[in-house]
Coordinates of C-alpha atoms in Angstrom, one line a residue:
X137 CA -96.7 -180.7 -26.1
X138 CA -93.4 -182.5 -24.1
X139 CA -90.0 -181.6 -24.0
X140 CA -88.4 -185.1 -25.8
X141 CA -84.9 -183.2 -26.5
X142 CA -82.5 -180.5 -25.6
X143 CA -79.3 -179.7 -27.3
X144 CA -76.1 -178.9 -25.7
X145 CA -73.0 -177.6 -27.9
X146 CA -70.0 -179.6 -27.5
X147 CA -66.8 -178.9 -29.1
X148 CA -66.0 -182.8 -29.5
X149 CA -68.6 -185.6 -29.0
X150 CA -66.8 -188.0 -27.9
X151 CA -65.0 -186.3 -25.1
X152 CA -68.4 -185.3 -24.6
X153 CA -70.1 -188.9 -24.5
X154 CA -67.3 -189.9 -22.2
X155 CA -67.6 -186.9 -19.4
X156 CA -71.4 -187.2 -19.2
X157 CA -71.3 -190.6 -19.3
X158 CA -68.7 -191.7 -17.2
X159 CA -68.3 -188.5 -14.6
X160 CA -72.2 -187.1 -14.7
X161 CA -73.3 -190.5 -15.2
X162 CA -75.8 -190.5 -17.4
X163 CA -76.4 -193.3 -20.4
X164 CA -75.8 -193.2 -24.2
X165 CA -79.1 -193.4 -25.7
X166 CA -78.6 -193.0 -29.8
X167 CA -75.9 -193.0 -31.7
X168 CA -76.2 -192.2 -35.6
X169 CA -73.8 -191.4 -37.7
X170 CA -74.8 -188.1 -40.1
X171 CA -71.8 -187.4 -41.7
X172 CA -68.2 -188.4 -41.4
X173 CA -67.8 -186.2 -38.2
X174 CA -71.3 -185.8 -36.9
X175 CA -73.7 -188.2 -35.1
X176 CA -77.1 -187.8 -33.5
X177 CA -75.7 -188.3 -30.3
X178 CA -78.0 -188.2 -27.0
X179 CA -77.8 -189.1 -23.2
X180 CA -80.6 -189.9 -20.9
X181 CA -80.4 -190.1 -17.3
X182 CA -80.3 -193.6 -15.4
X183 CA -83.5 -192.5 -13.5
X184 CA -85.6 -191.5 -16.5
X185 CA -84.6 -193.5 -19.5
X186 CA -87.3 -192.6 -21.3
X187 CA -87.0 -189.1 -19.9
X188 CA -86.0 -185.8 -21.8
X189 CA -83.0 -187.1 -23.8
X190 CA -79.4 -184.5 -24.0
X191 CA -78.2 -184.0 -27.7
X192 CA -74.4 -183.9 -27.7
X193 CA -75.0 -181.0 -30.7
X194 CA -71.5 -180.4 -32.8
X195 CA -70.9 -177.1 -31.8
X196 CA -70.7 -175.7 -35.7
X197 CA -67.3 -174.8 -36.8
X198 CA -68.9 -172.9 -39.6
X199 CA -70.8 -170.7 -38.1
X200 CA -69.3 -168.3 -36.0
X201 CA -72.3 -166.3 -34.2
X202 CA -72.5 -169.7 -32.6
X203 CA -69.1 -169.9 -30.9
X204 CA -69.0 -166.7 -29.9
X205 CA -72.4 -167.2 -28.0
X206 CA -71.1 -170.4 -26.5
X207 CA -68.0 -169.0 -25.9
X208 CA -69.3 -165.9 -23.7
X209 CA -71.2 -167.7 -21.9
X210 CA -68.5 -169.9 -20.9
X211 CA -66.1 -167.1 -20.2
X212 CA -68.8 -165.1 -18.3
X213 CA -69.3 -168.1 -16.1
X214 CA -72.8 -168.5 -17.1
X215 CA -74.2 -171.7 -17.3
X216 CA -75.6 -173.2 -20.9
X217 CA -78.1 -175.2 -18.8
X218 CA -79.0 -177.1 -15.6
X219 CA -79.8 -180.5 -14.5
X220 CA -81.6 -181.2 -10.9
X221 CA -79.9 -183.7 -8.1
X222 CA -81.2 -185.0 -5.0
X223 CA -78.2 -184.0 -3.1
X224 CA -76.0 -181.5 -4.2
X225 CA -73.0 -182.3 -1.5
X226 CA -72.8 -185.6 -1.9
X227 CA -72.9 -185.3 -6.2
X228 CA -70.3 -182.7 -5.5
X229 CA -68.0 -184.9 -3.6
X230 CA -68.4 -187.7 -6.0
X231 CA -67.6 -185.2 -9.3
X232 CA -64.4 -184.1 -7.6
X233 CA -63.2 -187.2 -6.6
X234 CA -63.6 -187.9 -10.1
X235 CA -61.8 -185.1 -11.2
X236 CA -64.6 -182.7 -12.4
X237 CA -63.8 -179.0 -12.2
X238 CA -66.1 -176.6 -10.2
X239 CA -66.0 -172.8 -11.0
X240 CA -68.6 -172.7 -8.2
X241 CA -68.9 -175.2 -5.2
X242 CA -72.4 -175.6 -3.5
X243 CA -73.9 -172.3 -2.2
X244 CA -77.0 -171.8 -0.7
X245 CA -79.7 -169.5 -2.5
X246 CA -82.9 -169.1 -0.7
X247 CA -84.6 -172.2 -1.8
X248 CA -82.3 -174.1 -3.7
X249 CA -78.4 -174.6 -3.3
X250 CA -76.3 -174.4 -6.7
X251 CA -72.9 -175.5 -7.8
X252 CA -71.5 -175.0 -10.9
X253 CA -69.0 -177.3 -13.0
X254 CA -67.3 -177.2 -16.3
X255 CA -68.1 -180.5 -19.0
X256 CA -64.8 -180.0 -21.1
X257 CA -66.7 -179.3 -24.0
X258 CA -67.2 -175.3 -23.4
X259 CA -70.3 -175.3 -20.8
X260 CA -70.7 -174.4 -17.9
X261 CA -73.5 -176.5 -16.6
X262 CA -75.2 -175.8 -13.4
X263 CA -76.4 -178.5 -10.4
X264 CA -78.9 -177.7 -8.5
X265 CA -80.8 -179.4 -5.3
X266 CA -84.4 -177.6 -4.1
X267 CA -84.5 -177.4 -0.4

C-alpha cells in the first residue's frame, strides 16, 4: 500500500494553483475538468514528480460540517497538514520575500524546527526541517 494522493481544501483552485505553484513552488500535475467549477486538480513537488501528488480539493460549499472543520482549524492556528524542507531559514526567507504570510516564523523544537504559513485558501500549512 502507497500513499499516491492527499487532499487539501481550498476555497478557490486557482488562487490555489497559483500560491503553491508560484510561491511554494511546486508543479501542476493534472488538470481535469469535473464540472463547470470543479477540476481534479493536483501538484507534485519539483524533487519528486512522481511523488505523492496534492489535490487542490473544492472545499464543498454544500456541506457545511466541512467548513466549519476547515475553518477551526484555521482560526485555531492549527495546521491542515505539513510538507518537509531541507532548510527551513532559507525557504523562509525566500516565502517572505515573496510575500507569503507566517503566523509562525521558524522555532526550534527538540529535533525539528517548524514554521508555519497561511496558503490563501484557509490552511494553515506547516514547514518543517529535521535537525
Amino acid at each position: 500500500m502507497r500513499v499516491k494522493v492527499i487532499g487539501i481544501p481550498v476555497q478557490d483552485q486557482e488562487i490555489a494553483l497559483q500560491f503553491y505553484t508560484e510561491k511554494l513552488g511546486f508543479i501542476k500535475k493534472h488538470d481535469v475538468p469535473l464540472s463547470e467549477n470543479n477540476r481534479w486538480l493536483t501538484v507534485v513537488s519539483k524533487e519528486e514528480q512522481f511523488g505523492t501528488e496534492i489535490l487542490l480539493e473544492p472545499s464543498p460549499n454544500h456541506f457545511e460540517p466541512a467548513k466549519t472543520y476547515q475553518k477551526a482549524l484555521f482560526e485555531a492556528g492549527i495546521p491542515y497538514t505539513q510538507f518537509n524542507v531541507d532548510n527551513i531559514g532559507e525557504e523562509y526567507n525566500r516565502l517572505i520575500n515573496l510575500g507569503v504570510e507566517f503566523s509562525m516564523k521558524p522555532t526550534e523544537m527538540g529535533t525539528v524546527k517548524i514554521a508555519i504559513l497561511n496558503d490563501t485558501c484557509g490552511n494553515n500549512i506547516q514547514l518543517i526541517e529535521m535537525l
